[in-house]
Short mmCIF file of C-alpha atoms in Angstrom, two decimals:
data_model
loop_
_atom_site.label_atom_id
_atom_site.label_comp_id
_atom_site.label_asym_id
_atom_site.label_seq_id
_atom_site.Cartn_x
_atom_site.Cartn_y
_atom_site.Cartn_z
CA UNK A 28 -0.35 0.20 0.18
CA UNK A 29 1.08 3.58 -0.66
CA UNK A 30 2.58 5.75 2.21
CA UNK A 31 -0.04 8.06 2.15
CA UNK A 32 0.58 11.35 4.41
CA UNK A 33 -2.67 11.78 4.93
CA UNK A 34 -4.69 8.33 5.51
CA UNK A 35 -8.56 9.65 6.67
CA UNK A 36 -10.66 6.68 7.66
CA UNK A 37 -13.51 6.71 5.58
CA UNK A 38 -17.04 4.75 4.89
CA UNK A 39 -16.62 2.33 2.71
CA UNK A 40 -19.96 3.53 1.14
CA UNK A 41 -21.91 6.08 2.18
CA UNK A 42 -25.00 4.85 4.51
CA UNK A 43 -26.50 7.27 6.62
CA UNK A 44 -27.91 7.04 9.63
CA UNK A 45 -30.18 8.96 12.30
CA UNK A 46 -27.32 11.73 13.38
CA UNK A 47 -26.79 12.51 9.93
CA UNK A 48 -23.15 11.15 9.51
CA UNK A 49 -22.16 7.88 7.31
CA UNK A 50 -22.38 4.34 8.22
CA UNK A 51 -20.66 1.42 7.04
CA UNK A 52 -21.20 -1.26 5.17
CA UNK A 53 -18.85 -3.01 3.23
CA UNK A 54 -18.65 -4.82 0.15
CA UNK A 55 -19.64 -8.12 2.41
CA UNK A 56 -21.76 -6.53 4.41
CA UNK A 57 -24.10 -6.14 1.54
CA UNK A 58 -25.88 -8.69 1.17
CA UNK A 59 -26.71 -8.43 5.19
CA UNK A 60 -27.65 -4.96 4.11
CA UNK A 61 -31.12 -6.41 1.86
CA UNK A 62 -31.92 -8.46 4.75
CA UNK A 63 -31.52 -5.95 7.72
CA UNK A 64 -33.71 -3.22 5.31
CA UNK A 65 -36.24 -5.78 4.57
CA UNK A 66 -36.83 -6.41 8.46
CA UNK A 67 -36.78 -3.04 9.38
CA UNK A 68 -39.92 -1.29 10.22
CA UNK A 69 -39.47 2.56 9.33
CA UNK A 70 -41.53 4.83 11.41
CA UNK A 71 -43.19 8.45 10.35
CA UNK A 72 -40.88 10.21 11.85
CA UNK A 73 -37.68 11.83 10.64
CA UNK A 74 -35.77 10.05 13.46
CA UNK A 75 -36.44 6.81 12.13
CA UNK A 76 -36.78 7.19 8.29
CA UNK A 77 -33.33 8.95 8.16
CA UNK A 78 -31.67 5.90 10.05
CA UNK A 79 -32.32 4.01 7.05
CA UNK A 80 -29.05 3.10 5.02
CA UNK A 81 -28.42 3.93 2.16
CA UNK A 82 -28.40 1.52 -0.67
CA UNK A 83 -24.48 0.86 -1.53
CA UNK A 84 -25.64 1.09 -5.47
CA UNK A 85 -26.07 4.84 -5.38
CA UNK A 86 -23.14 6.04 -3.89
CA UNK A 87 -20.90 3.52 -6.80
CA UNK A 88 -22.53 4.91 -9.60
CA UNK A 89 -21.16 8.80 -9.18
CA UNK A 90 -23.39 9.98 -12.53
CA UNK A 91 -26.78 9.95 -13.86
CA UNK A 92 -28.83 11.90 -16.30
CA UNK A 93 -31.87 14.25 -15.32
CA UNK A 94 -34.47 14.41 -18.30
CA UNK A 95 -36.60 17.47 -17.85
CA UNK A 96 -39.61 16.57 -20.77
CA UNK A 97 -43.01 17.94 -20.33
CA UNK A 98 -45.46 20.61 -22.75
CA UNK A 99 -42.66 22.71 -21.70
CA UNK A 100 -41.27 21.14 -24.18
CA UNK A 101 -43.34 23.19 -27.19
CA UNK A 102 -42.42 26.56 -26.27
CA UNK A 103 -39.22 26.26 -25.37
CA UNK A 104 -38.79 29.19 -24.58
CA UNK A 105 -37.24 30.92 -21.41
CA UNK A 106 -37.18 27.89 -19.35
CA UNK A 107 -39.60 25.33 -18.02
CA UNK A 108 -41.24 27.62 -15.82
CA UNK A 109 -42.84 29.08 -18.46
CA UNK A 110 -46.25 28.85 -17.91
CA UNK A 111 -45.81 30.26 -14.28
CA UNK A 112 -43.38 33.58 -16.24
CA UNK A 113 -46.15 33.88 -18.16
CA UNK A 114 -48.72 34.23 -16.02
CA UNK A 115 -47.15 36.35 -13.41
CA UNK A 116 -44.65 38.03 -15.54
CA UNK A 117 -44.58 41.64 -13.68
CA UNK A 118 -41.25 44.18 -14.70
CA UNK A 119 -41.53 42.51 -18.34
CA UNK A 120 -43.15 41.52 -21.05
CA UNK A 121 -40.89 39.30 -22.58
CA UNK A 122 -43.30 36.40 -22.52
CA UNK A 123 -46.41 38.25 -23.02
CA UNK A 124 -44.73 39.81 -26.36
CA UNK A 125 -43.39 35.91 -27.11
CA UNK A 126 -47.36 35.06 -26.85
CA UNK A 127 -49.10 37.98 -28.81
CA UNK A 128 -46.75 36.98 -31.65
CA UNK A 129 -47.23 33.35 -32.18
CA UNK A 130 -50.49 32.73 -30.87
CA UNK A 131 -54.45 33.78 -30.86
CA UNK A 132 -55.00 36.07 -28.01
CA UNK A 133 -57.44 33.65 -26.29
CA UNK A 134 -54.74 30.80 -26.92
CA UNK A 135 -53.58 28.72 -23.27
CA UNK A 136 -51.15 26.84 -21.64
CA UNK A 137 -53.34 23.79 -21.99
CA UNK A 138 -53.44 24.36 -25.94
CA UNK A 139 -49.63 23.28 -26.19
CA UNK A 140 -50.67 20.47 -24.95
CA UNK A 141 -51.99 18.82 -28.30
CA UNK A 142 -48.54 19.88 -29.82
CA UNK A 143 -46.61 18.06 -27.38
CA UNK A 144 -46.75 15.19 -29.87
CA UNK A 145 -43.29 13.07 -29.08
CA UNK A 146 -43.80 12.13 -32.83
CA UNK A 147 -39.75 10.60 -32.85
CA UNK A 148 -39.81 9.53 -29.08
CA UNK A 149 -37.86 6.76 -29.24
CA UNK A 150 -36.83 5.16 -25.83
CA UNK A 151 -34.06 2.07 -27.67
CA UNK A 152 -32.49 4.82 -29.24
CA UNK A 153 -32.70 7.75 -25.76
CA UNK A 154 -31.30 4.59 -23.58
CA UNK A 155 -28.61 4.13 -25.82
CA UNK A 156 -27.07 7.40 -25.49
CA UNK A 157 -27.90 7.40 -21.54
CA UNK A 158 -25.40 4.41 -21.82
CA UNK A 159 -23.17 5.67 -24.00
CA UNK A 160 -22.52 8.72 -21.38
CA UNK A 161 -20.82 6.35 -18.77
CA UNK A 162 -24.05 7.50 -16.64
CA UNK A 163 -24.74 4.67 -14.52
CA UNK A 164 -28.33 5.36 -13.63
CA UNK A 165 -31.58 8.06 -15.39
CA UNK A 166 -33.94 10.22 -13.66
CA UNK A 167 -36.69 10.94 -15.83
CA UNK A 168 -39.79 14.42 -15.20
CA UNK A 169 -42.61 11.83 -14.37
CA UNK A 170 -44.13 15.33 -13.44
CA UNK A 171 -43.49 18.57 -13.52
CA UNK A 172 -44.55 21.88 -11.56
CA UNK A 173 -47.52 22.45 -14.63
CA UNK A 174 -49.38 18.66 -13.21
CA UNK A 175 -48.90 16.85 -16.55
CA UNK A 176 -48.31 13.77 -16.39
CA UNK A 177 -46.04 10.70 -18.48
CA UNK A 178 -48.17 8.36 -17.97
CA UNK A 179 -51.94 7.54 -18.08
CA UNK A 180 -52.57 8.79 -14.55
CA UNK A 181 -55.45 8.27 -13.39
CA UNK A 182 -55.78 11.05 -10.90
CA UNK A 183 -54.72 13.64 -13.95
CA UNK A 184 -57.31 13.37 -16.41
CA UNK A 185 -57.15 14.78 -19.97
CA UNK A 186 -53.76 16.55 -18.16
CA UNK A 187 -51.63 13.66 -19.50
CA UNK A 188 -49.49 12.44 -22.27
CA UNK A 189 -52.84 9.20 -23.28
CA UNK A 190 -55.17 12.22 -23.11
CA UNK A 191 -53.72 14.55 -24.56
CA UNK A 192 -50.44 15.01 -26.76
CA UNK A 193 -48.21 11.63 -27.78
CA UNK A 194 -51.35 9.11 -26.18
CA UNK A 195 -48.71 7.21 -25.14
CA UNK A 196 -47.19 5.47 -21.51
CA UNK A 197 -44.26 7.50 -21.97
CA UNK A 198 -42.60 6.56 -18.79
CA UNK A 199 -43.80 2.90 -19.28
CA UNK A 200 -41.79 2.71 -23.11
CA UNK A 201 -38.17 4.43 -21.26
CA UNK A 202 -38.52 2.88 -18.08
CA UNK A 203 -38.91 -1.01 -19.96
CA UNK A 204 -35.37 0.76 -22.40
CA UNK A 205 -33.63 1.49 -19.58
CA UNK A 206 -34.06 -2.09 -18.26
CA UNK A 207 -34.21 -4.23 -21.00
CA UNK A 208 -31.56 -2.60 -22.89
CA UNK A 209 -29.23 -1.35 -20.87
CA UNK A 210 -27.51 -1.84 -17.12
CA UNK A 211 -28.75 1.62 -15.87
CA UNK A 212 -30.75 1.80 -12.78
CA UNK A 213 -34.27 3.65 -13.33
CA UNK A 214 -35.96 6.75 -11.48
CA UNK A 215 -38.65 9.92 -11.79
CA UNK A 216 -38.95 12.73 -10.75
CA UNK A 217 -41.97 13.72 -9.51
CA UNK A 218 -42.82 17.29 -8.29
CA UNK A 219 -45.59 17.26 -5.63
CA UNK A 220 -47.15 20.92 -6.03
CA UNK A 221 -48.62 22.34 -8.85
CA UNK A 222 -48.98 26.24 -10.24
CA UNK A 223 -52.28 26.15 -11.04
CA UNK A 224 -54.37 23.23 -9.34
CA UNK A 225 -57.67 24.71 -7.75
CA UNK A 226 -57.04 21.98 -5.18
CA UNK A 227 -53.80 22.87 -4.52
CA UNK A 228 -54.58 26.79 -4.58
CA UNK A 229 -57.67 26.32 -2.03
CA UNK A 230 -55.65 24.60 0.40
CA UNK A 231 -52.40 27.13 0.01
CA UNK A 232 -55.59 30.13 0.66
CA UNK A 233 -56.47 28.27 3.77
CA UNK A 234 -52.63 28.78 4.54
CA UNK A 235 -52.58 24.51 4.16
CA UNK A 236 -54.99 24.38 7.06
CA UNK A 237 -56.80 21.93 4.75
CA UNK A 238 -54.71 19.00 2.91
CA UNK A 239 -57.44 18.22 0.26
CA UNK A 240 -54.78 18.22 -3.48
CA UNK A 241 -52.55 16.10 -1.09
CA UNK A 242 -55.19 13.48 0.33
CA UNK A 243 -57.11 13.66 -3.57
CA UNK A 244 -54.08 14.41 -5.72
CA UNK A 245 -50.56 13.34 -4.69
CA UNK A 246 -50.71 10.97 -2.48
CA UNK A 247 -52.27 8.35 -4.60
CA UNK A 248 -50.29 9.43 -7.73
CA UNK A 249 -46.89 8.39 -6.01
CA UNK A 250 -48.25 5.38 -5.05
CA UNK A 251 -49.93 4.60 -8.06
CA UNK A 252 -46.28 5.73 -10.32
CA UNK A 253 -44.08 3.93 -7.50
CA UNK A 254 -46.81 0.71 -8.09
CA UNK A 255 -47.09 0.94 -11.75
CA UNK A 256 -43.42 1.53 -12.86
CA UNK A 257 -41.80 0.33 -9.47
CA UNK A 258 -38.28 3.60 -10.03
CA UNK A 259 -35.83 3.18 -7.68
CA UNK A 260 -34.95 6.82 -7.32
CA UNK A 261 -37.72 9.01 -6.06
CA UNK A 262 -36.86 12.56 -6.79
CA UNK A 263 -39.02 15.21 -5.07
CA UNK A 264 -39.31 18.21 -6.03
CA UNK A 265 -42.13 20.83 -5.51
CA UNK A 266 -42.48 20.93 -1.98
CA UNK A 267 -40.98 24.81 -1.14
CA UNK A 268 -44.42 26.07 -0.16
CA UNK A 269 -45.43 23.85 2.68
CA UNK A 270 -44.43 21.41 5.57
CA UNK A 271 -43.57 17.99 4.94
CA UNK A 272 -46.91 17.55 7.78
CA UNK A 273 -48.83 19.07 5.16
CA UNK A 274 -46.75 17.35 2.19
CA UNK A 275 -47.61 13.44 4.75
CA UNK A 276 -44.22 12.85 3.57
CA UNK A 277 -43.41 10.90 6.33
CA UNK A 278 -46.11 8.90 5.73
CA UNK A 279 -44.90 8.22 1.99
CA UNK A 280 -41.40 7.78 2.98
CA UNK A 281 -42.03 4.99 5.63
CA UNK A 282 -45.06 3.00 3.47
CA UNK A 283 -41.70 3.30 0.44
CA UNK A 284 -39.23 1.80 2.62
CA UNK A 285 -41.73 -0.81 4.26
CA UNK A 286 -43.97 -1.84 1.81
CA UNK A 287 -43.68 -0.83 -1.92
CA UNK A 288 -42.22 -3.02 -4.38
CA UNK A 289 -38.67 -1.43 -4.59
CA UNK A 290 -38.49 -0.97 -0.34
CA UNK A 291 -34.80 -2.43 -0.17
CA UNK A 292 -33.34 -0.51 -3.04
CA UNK A 293 -35.07 3.19 -3.21
CA UNK A 294 -33.35 5.71 -3.06
CA UNK A 295 -34.50 9.18 -2.30
CA UNK A 296 -33.45 12.80 -2.45
CA UNK A 297 -34.31 15.40 0.32
CA UNK A 298 -37.00 17.73 -0.83
CA UNK A 299 -40.17 16.49 0.65
CA UNK A 300 -41.25 20.07 2.94
CA UNK A 301 -39.83 23.62 3.90
CA UNK A 302 -36.94 23.46 5.51
CA UNK A 303 -36.33 19.65 4.99
CA UNK A 304 -33.30 20.60 1.99
CA UNK A 305 -30.28 19.41 2.96
CA UNK A 306 -31.43 18.53 6.83
CA UNK A 307 -34.25 14.97 6.14
CA UNK A 308 -34.66 12.75 3.40
CA UNK A 309 -31.54 10.01 1.71
CA UNK A 310 -29.05 11.79 0.23
CA UNK A 311 -28.88 15.46 -0.16
CA UNK A 312 -29.07 17.65 -3.34
CA UNK A 313 -29.62 21.28 -1.21
CA UNK A 314 -30.00 23.13 -3.96
CA UNK A 315 -30.22 23.30 -7.21
CA UNK A 316 -26.55 23.49 -9.11
CA UNK A 317 -25.14 22.76 -5.41
CA UNK A 318 -21.47 21.86 -5.74
CA UNK A 319 -19.80 23.21 -2.34
CA UNK A 320 -15.91 22.15 -3.32
CA UNK A 321 -15.60 20.83 0.19
CA UNK A 322 -15.86 16.97 1.63
CA UNK A 323 -19.58 16.75 2.85
CA UNK A 324 -20.71 14.66 6.14
CA UNK A 325 -23.90 13.53 4.32
CA UNK A 326 -24.00 11.63 0.83
CA UNK A 327 -25.60 14.01 -1.81
CA UNK A 328 -26.30 14.52 -5.53
CA UNK A 329 -24.64 17.71 -7.51
CA UNK A 330 -27.79 17.95 -10.05
CA UNK A 331 -27.23 20.47 -13.20
CA UNK A 332 -27.66 21.39 -16.43
CA UNK A 333 -26.14 21.03 -19.63
CA UNK A 334 -27.54 24.25 -20.89
CA UNK A 335 -26.11 26.55 -18.41
CA UNK A 336 -30.19 28.58 -18.33
CA UNK A 337 -32.69 26.00 -18.68
CA UNK A 338 -33.92 22.64 -17.32
CA UNK A 339 -36.11 22.35 -20.07
CA UNK A 340 -35.03 22.48 -24.05
CA UNK A 341 -34.92 26.28 -25.61
CA UNK A 342 -34.91 26.37 -29.48
CA UNK A 343 -33.49 29.79 -29.03
CA UNK A 344 -30.18 28.65 -26.99
CA UNK A 345 -26.78 29.66 -28.65
CA UNK A 346 -23.55 27.89 -28.13
CA UNK A 347 -21.75 29.67 -25.81
CA UNK A 348 -24.83 28.85 -23.49
CA UNK A 349 -23.93 25.74 -23.31
CA UNK A 350 -21.48 23.72 -20.80
CA UNK A 351 -18.17 22.57 -22.81
CA UNK A 352 -16.97 18.97 -22.05
CA UNK A 353 -14.05 20.19 -20.13
CA UNK A 354 -16.39 22.24 -17.62
CA UNK A 355 -18.36 19.32 -17.42
CA UNK A 356 -15.71 16.62 -16.58
CA UNK A 357 -15.14 19.42 -14.00
CA UNK A 358 -17.99 18.86 -12.40
CA UNK A 359 -17.93 15.44 -12.25
CA UNK A 360 -14.14 15.62 -10.95
CA UNK A 361 -15.18 18.26 -8.47
CA UNK A 362 -18.24 16.28 -7.52
CA UNK A 363 -17.02 13.40 -6.83
CA UNK A 364 -14.23 13.90 -4.73
CA UNK A 365 -16.13 15.51 -2.43
CA UNK A 366 -18.67 12.55 -2.07
CA UNK A 367 -21.41 13.03 -4.61
CA UNK A 368 -22.93 12.23 -7.24
CA UNK A 369 -23.28 14.21 -10.69
CA UNK A 370 -26.98 14.55 -12.01
CA UNK A 371 -26.45 16.37 -15.37
CA UNK A 372 -29.37 17.39 -17.16
CA UNK A 373 -30.88 17.24 -20.78
CA UNK A 374 -33.72 18.56 -22.13
CA UNK A 375 -35.85 16.68 -25.66
CA UNK A 376 -37.24 18.27 -27.62
CA UNK A 377 -41.34 18.23 -28.15
CA UNK A 378 -41.18 15.71 -30.93
CA UNK A 379 -38.48 13.60 -28.74
CA UNK A 380 -35.32 14.29 -30.63
CA UNK A 381 -31.99 14.56 -28.01
CA UNK A 382 -30.68 17.56 -30.26
CA UNK A 383 -27.07 16.83 -31.38
CA UNK A 384 -25.66 18.93 -28.69
CA UNK A 385 -27.03 17.33 -25.79
CA UNK A 386 -25.60 14.13 -27.69
CA UNK A 387 -22.14 15.39 -28.07
CA UNK A 388 -21.83 16.67 -25.51
CA UNK A 389 -23.04 12.85 -23.57
CA UNK A 390 -21.16 10.70 -25.52
CA UNK A 391 -18.30 12.92 -24.53
CA UNK A 392 -18.66 12.38 -21.44
CA UNK A 393 -18.38 8.43 -22.32
CA UNK A 394 -15.36 8.29 -24.26
CA UNK A 395 -13.85 10.02 -21.38
CA UNK A 396 -14.78 7.48 -18.49
CA UNK A 397 -14.00 4.88 -20.66
CA UNK A 398 -10.22 5.44 -20.03
CA UNK A 399 -10.62 7.30 -16.70
CA UNK A 400 -13.73 5.85 -14.90
CA UNK A 401 -12.05 3.75 -12.63
CA UNK A 402 -11.05 7.04 -10.87
CA UNK A 403 -14.85 8.28 -10.52
CA UNK A 404 -17.00 4.25 -10.24
CA UNK A 405 -17.45 2.73 -7.08
CA UNK A 406 -14.63 5.11 -5.21
CA UNK A 407 -14.33 7.18 -1.92
CA UNK A 408 -12.93 10.80 -1.13
CA UNK A 409 -9.41 11.08 -0.18
CA UNK A 410 -8.43 12.77 3.56
CA UNK A 411 -7.23 16.04 1.02
CA UNK A 412 -9.60 16.53 -2.15
CA UNK A 413 -7.54 18.69 -4.36
CA UNK A 414 -3.99 19.06 -3.81
CA UNK A 415 -2.70 22.06 -1.56
CA UNK A 416 0.31 22.90 -4.16
CA UNK A 417 -1.37 23.14 -7.48
CA UNK A 418 -5.07 23.67 -8.35
CA UNK A 419 -7.16 21.67 -10.64
CA UNK A 420 -5.92 18.76 -9.33
CA UNK A 421 -8.58 16.51 -7.23
CA UNK A 422 -8.49 13.19 -5.95
CA UNK A 423 -10.58 10.20 -5.33
CA UNK A 424 -9.15 6.82 -3.80
CA UNK A 425 -10.33 2.63 -4.69
CA UNK A 426 -12.55 1.66 -1.86
CA UNK A 427 -9.61 -0.24 -0.61
CA UNK A 428 -7.17 1.96 -0.31
CA UNK A 429 -4.64 0.97 -2.99
CA UNK A 430 -4.79 3.07 -5.11
CA UNK A 431 -4.67 6.78 -5.60
CA UNK A 432 -6.23 9.24 -7.74
CA UNK A 433 -5.24 12.28 -8.98
CA UNK A 434 -7.66 13.99 -11.88
CA UNK A 435 -5.92 16.91 -13.71
CA UNK A 436 -7.79 19.57 -15.43
CA UNK A 437 -5.31 21.40 -16.37
CA UNK A 438 -2.23 20.28 -18.13
CA UNK A 439 0.82 22.35 -16.92
CA UNK A 440 3.07 24.47 -19.85
CA UNK A 441 6.01 22.71 -19.06
CA UNK A 442 4.69 19.17 -19.30
CA UNK A 443 6.12 18.76 -15.06
CA UNK A 444 3.29 18.64 -12.62
CA UNK A 445 3.98 19.85 -9.06
CA UNK A 446 2.61 17.86 -6.12
CA UNK A 447 2.44 18.79 -2.36
CA UNK A 448 0.02 16.79 -0.79
CA UNK A 449 1.66 13.19 0.30
CA UNK A 450 4.46 11.21 0.35
CA UNK A 451 4.90 8.06 -1.73
CA UNK A 452 7.02 5.10 -0.83
CA UNK A 453 10.68 4.87 -3.54
CA UNK A 454 9.03 1.93 -5.07
CA UNK A 455 5.75 2.81 -5.88
CA UNK A 456 4.37 3.22 -9.61
CA UNK A 457 3.05 6.11 -11.28
CA UNK A 458 0.44 5.68 -13.98
CA UNK A 459 -1.22 8.28 -16.69
CA UNK A 460 -4.57 6.39 -17.14
CA UNK A 461 -4.54 5.46 -21.29
CA UNK A 462 -1.19 5.61 -21.42
CA UNK A 463 0.70 1.99 -21.70
CA UNK A 464 3.51 2.38 -19.26
CA UNK A 465 4.72 3.74 -15.80
CA UNK A 466 6.15 7.70 -15.86
CA UNK A 467 9.07 9.10 -13.90
CA UNK A 468 8.88 11.13 -10.80
CA UNK A 469 11.11 12.14 -8.04
CA UNK A 470 10.61 13.14 -4.33
CA UNK A 471 12.06 16.32 -2.55
CA UNK A 472 11.58 18.24 0.45
CA UNK A 473 8.05 16.83 0.47
CA UNK A 474 7.06 17.49 -3.14
CA UNK A 475 6.71 15.19 -5.43
CA UNK A 476 7.67 16.47 -9.00
CA UNK A 477 5.54 14.28 -12.22
CA UNK A 478 6.95 14.17 -15.56
CA UNK A 479 3.81 14.11 -17.77
CA UNK A 480 4.51 12.41 -21.56
CA UNK A 481 4.10 15.37 -23.85
CA UNK A 482 2.51 13.33 -26.26
CA UNK A 483 -0.63 12.39 -23.62
CA UNK A 484 -1.49 15.98 -24.02
CA UNK A 485 -3.55 16.08 -27.27
CA UNK A 486 -7.27 16.58 -27.16
CA UNK A 487 -8.35 15.25 -23.33
CA UNK A 488 -10.88 17.50 -20.95
CA UNK A 489 -8.92 16.21 -18.26
CA UNK A 490 -6.31 13.38 -17.17
CA UNK A 491 -5.74 11.00 -14.09
CA UNK A 492 -2.97 9.76 -12.83
CA UNK A 493 -2.98 6.76 -10.43
CA UNK A 494 -0.17 5.97 -7.49
CA UNK A 495 0.20 1.93 -6.96
CA UNK A 496 2.89 0.78 -4.84
#
């Protein structure tokens, strides 16, 4: 084993305990995890729910694909919040002008539904693109804040993908392709609140002292979603206007963990009511695009967009408004080094097309991971997240601590890299992933100097060094 100067004992698998710290679950204990989680009965309290260990597969995965698709993909202007921005617009007339110039005076948001055709949607093609990205899981928006469901929900009559628009079960098609054609895990996003649902507006007017919307719409809908499609991620959102008590979140999670068809493997996030994010739930998302840059005590996820400005597709986006592959790799590397997963979002068109710019970024990510994935998948943070001497070098280590990885985001001009965070033994070897032989190094006065092979610098968004004895 390499003699690291800074060794930190970190759990082999990150799992949350009642005090929001990580529990240790080793590979050998994984079967015991499933058995104990089956026997455990969780109560509808945060103390009990937070004691459930996070299923190991989630921390091992590291990378997922988020998909924002819905009726908002028809106007594809501004963002997925188009309806709300149009209705509530103040201080600007951008959305009203957009509608006035393109649609008749009495046109409603519901009228967009018929143009959400999904005519080119091919679930097998989508699943191949997502698999090529190197992602290990997929999270599809089952319903956004507009209330339109991508499945034929009994609780969203005339405002779902079977009744209006494509007349297809879009969730069912993608779930089948992901499970039958790939090795990825399938999950679903679900918004609890709906901007203009009369039941919700009535509860809101009553300061949430009534809960008709939750009991008649949201709880039955969530149960229907889980029982029908068995998602292994339930990614909740739209929670912030009311408490977890109003949403009956704890009751739902107790059912999910105790009785649901995915009770042993499902993971959930932290958006279950006002003041709950970053405090309770499975993995923490805290805020959109959360990337703290330092090690976190609790397993977390960085959900972010390839389009810098929107989760949904925008017809008028320009090239500079998309993250470059180098920027996306940086997000992945820094996130994983600090103990997080990256959930990277794409917005398909109303026709069901993953536009070439998204596909190019996803395939570029996958090509990089084909070479460097061992520094990402199934790793854990090291005692130091980024190098103390050279900026843009981030560390991970293998779960057995026999390999240390240094991801280099910027190649040094003179092909010589100086690292100041650790010492290695005299007979240790250093490899550049994707390069055929060990590379030269020396260590003087606590500084490790590495001669990088100049010809390995070609057209790469980042590079990874592996240190081993």
